[in-house]
Structure formats: C-alpha cells, structure tokens
JSON list of C-alpha atoms in Angstrom, two decimals:
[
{"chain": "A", "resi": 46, "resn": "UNK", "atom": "CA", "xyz": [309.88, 210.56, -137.24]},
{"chain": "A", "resi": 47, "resn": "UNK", "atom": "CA", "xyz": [309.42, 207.01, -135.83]},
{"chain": "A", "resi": 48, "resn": "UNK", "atom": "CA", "xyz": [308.22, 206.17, -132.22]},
{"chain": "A", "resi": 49, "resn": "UNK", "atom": "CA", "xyz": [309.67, 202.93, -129.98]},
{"chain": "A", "resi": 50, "resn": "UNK", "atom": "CA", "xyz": [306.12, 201.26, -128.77]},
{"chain": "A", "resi": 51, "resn": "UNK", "atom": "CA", "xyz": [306.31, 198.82, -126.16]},
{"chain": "A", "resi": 52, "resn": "UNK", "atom": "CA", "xyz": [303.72, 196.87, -124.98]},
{"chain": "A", "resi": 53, "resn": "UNK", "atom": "CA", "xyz": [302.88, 194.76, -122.10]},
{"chain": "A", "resi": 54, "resn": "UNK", "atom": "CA", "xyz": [300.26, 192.18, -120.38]},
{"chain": "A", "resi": 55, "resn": "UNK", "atom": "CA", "xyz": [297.25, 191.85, -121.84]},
{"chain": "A", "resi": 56, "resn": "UNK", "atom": "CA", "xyz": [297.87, 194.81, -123.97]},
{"chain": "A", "resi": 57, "resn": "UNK", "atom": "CA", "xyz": [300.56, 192.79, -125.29]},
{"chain": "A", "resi": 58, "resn": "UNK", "atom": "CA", "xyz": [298.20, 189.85, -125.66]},
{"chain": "A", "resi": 59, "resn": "UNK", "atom": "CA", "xyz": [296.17, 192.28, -127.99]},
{"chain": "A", "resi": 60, "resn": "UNK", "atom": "CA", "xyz": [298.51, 192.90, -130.26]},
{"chain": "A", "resi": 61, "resn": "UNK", "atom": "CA", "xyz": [300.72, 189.38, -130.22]},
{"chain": "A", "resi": 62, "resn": "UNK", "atom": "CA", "xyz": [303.94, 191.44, -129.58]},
{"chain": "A", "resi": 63, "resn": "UNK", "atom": "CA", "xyz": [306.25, 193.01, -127.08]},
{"chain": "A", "resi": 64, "resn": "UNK", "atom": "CA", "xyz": [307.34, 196.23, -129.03]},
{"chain": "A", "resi": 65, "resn": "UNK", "atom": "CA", "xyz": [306.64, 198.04, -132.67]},
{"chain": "A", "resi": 66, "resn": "UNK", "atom": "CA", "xyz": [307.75, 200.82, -134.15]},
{"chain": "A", "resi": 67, "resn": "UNK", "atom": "CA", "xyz": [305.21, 203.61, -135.72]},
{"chain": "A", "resi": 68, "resn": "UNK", "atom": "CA", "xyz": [305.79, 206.58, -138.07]},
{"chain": "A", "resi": 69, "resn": "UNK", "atom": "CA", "xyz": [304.41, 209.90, -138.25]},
{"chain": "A", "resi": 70, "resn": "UNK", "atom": "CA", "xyz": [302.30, 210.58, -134.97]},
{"chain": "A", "resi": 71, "resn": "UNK", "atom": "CA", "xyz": [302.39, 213.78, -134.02]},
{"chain": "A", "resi": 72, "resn": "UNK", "atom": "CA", "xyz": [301.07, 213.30, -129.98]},
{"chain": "A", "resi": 73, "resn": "UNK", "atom": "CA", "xyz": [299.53, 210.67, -128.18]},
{"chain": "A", "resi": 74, "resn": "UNK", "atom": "CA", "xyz": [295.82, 210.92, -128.68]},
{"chain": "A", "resi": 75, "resn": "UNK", "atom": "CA", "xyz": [296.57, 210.19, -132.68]},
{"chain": "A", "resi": 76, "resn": "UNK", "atom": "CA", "xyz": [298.69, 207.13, -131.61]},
{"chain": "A", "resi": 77, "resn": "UNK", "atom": "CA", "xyz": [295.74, 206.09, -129.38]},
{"chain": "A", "resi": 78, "resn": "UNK", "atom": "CA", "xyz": [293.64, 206.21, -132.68]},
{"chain": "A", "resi": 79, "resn": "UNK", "atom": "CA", "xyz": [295.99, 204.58, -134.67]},
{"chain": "A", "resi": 80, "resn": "UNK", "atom": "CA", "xyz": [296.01, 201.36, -132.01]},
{"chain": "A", "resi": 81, "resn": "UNK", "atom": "CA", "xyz": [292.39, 200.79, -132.17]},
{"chain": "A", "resi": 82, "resn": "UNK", "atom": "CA", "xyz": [292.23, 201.46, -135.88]},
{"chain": "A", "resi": 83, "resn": "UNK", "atom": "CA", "xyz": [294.79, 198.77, -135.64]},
{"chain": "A", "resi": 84, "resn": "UNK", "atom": "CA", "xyz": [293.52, 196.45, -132.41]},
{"chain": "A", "resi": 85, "resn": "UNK", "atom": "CA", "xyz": [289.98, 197.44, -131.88]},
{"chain": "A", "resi": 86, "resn": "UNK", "atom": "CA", "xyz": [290.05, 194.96, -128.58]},
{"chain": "A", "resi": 87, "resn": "UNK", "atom": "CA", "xyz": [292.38, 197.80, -126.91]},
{"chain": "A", "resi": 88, "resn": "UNK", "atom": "CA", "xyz": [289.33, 200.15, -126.95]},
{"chain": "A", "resi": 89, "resn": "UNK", "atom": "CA", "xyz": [288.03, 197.92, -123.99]},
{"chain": "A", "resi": 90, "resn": "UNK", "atom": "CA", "xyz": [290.72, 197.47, -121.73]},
{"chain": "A", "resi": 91, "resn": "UNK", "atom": "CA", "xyz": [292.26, 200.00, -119.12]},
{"chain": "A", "resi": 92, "resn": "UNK", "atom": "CA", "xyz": [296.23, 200.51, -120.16]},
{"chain": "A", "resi": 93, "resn": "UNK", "atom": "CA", "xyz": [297.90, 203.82, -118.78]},
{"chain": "A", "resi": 94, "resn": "UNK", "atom": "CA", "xyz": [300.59, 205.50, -120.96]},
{"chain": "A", "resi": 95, "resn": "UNK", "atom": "CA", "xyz": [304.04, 205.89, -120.35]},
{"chain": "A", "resi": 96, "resn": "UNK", "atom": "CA", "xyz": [306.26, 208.42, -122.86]},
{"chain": "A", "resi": 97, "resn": "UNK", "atom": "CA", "xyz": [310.18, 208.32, -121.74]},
{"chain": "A", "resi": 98, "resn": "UNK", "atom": "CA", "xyz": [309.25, 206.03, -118.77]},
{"chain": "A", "resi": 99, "resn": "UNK", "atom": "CA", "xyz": [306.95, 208.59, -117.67]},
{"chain": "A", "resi": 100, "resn": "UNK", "atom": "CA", "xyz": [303.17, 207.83, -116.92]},
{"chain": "A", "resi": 101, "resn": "UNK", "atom": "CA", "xyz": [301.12, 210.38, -118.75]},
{"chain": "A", "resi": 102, "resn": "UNK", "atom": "CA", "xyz": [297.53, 211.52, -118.16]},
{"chain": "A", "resi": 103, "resn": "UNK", "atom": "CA", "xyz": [296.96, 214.01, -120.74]},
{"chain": "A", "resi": 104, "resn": "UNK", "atom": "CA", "xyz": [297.77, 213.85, -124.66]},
{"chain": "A", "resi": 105, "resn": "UNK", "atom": "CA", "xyz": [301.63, 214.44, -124.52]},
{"chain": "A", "resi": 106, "resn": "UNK", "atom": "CA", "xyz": [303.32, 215.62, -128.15]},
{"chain": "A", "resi": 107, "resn": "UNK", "atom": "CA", "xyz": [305.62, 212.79, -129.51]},
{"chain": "A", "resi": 108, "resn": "UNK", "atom": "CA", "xyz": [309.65, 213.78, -130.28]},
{"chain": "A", "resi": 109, "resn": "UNK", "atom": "CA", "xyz": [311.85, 211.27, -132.75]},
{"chain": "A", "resi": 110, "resn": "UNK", "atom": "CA", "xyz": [312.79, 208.04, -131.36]},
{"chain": "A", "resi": 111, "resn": "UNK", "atom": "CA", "xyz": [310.35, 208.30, -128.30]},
{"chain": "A", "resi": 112, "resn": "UNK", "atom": "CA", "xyz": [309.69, 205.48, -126.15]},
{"chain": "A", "resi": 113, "resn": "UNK", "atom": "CA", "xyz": [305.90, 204.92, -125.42]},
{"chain": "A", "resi": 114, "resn": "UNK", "atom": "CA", "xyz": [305.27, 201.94, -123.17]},
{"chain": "A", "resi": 115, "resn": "UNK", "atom": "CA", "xyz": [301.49, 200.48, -123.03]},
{"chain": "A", "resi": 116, "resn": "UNK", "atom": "CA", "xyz": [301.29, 199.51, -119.22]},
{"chain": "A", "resi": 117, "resn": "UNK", "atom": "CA", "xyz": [298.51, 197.04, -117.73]},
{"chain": "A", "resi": 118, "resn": "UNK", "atom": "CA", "xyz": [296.69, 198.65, -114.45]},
{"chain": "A", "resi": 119, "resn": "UNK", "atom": "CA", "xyz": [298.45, 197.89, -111.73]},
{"chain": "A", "resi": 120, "resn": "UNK", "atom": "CA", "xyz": [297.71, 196.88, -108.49]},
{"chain": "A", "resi": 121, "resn": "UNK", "atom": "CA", "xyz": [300.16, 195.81, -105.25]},
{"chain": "A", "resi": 122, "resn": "UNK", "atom": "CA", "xyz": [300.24, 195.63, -101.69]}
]
C-alpha cells in the first residue's frame, strides 16, 4: 500500500520537497511518527492534515493510493 504525501510552506521547507510517497502506514497517527522520525523540526510547527482534500482532526485510517496533504495554518481576512 503506498500513500501520495504532499507537502507545503514551511512544512515543505522541512522536508526540501513538495510531495513523497510512503509505504505501509496503516492511519495517520503512524504517518505522523514516521515524519518526525524522519524531520524531527516538524514536531515544532503547527501543520493541519488533509486525507482526500479533506482536513482531518482525528487519526483517520489510510486506503491505497491516498492523498495526504501537510497544510501550513492558515490565516485570511
């Protein structure tokens, strides 16, 4: 099973990309572990989480060929 990962302001800035695939993550509190495992910085920045261009609050399970977007906070006015 492989997950679409996209990423975006500074949470792309973390990481030094725009998108990433991952295998093998069952739901989205393992693929939060897996991104600080992999960029501990993320562990102290706000990012909400968006599975199938839906923002998600609580840990969601993860299908085949999901799309997870890492989304700055936003603000507007």
């Amino acid at each position: 099973m492989e997950i679409n990962l996209l990423f975006f302001g500074q949470v792309a800035d973390i990481t030094g990309k725009s998108k990433s695939r991952v295998s093998d993550m069952r739901d989205t509190e393992e693929l939060g572990i897996w991104l600080t495992r992999n960029w501990p910085k993320l562990q102290f920045i706000k990012y909400s989480v968006a599975v199938n261009k839906k923002v998600i609050q609580e840990n969601t399970q993860l299908q085949h060929e999901d799309t997870v977007a890492l989304l700055p906070p936003f603000s507007g006015g």
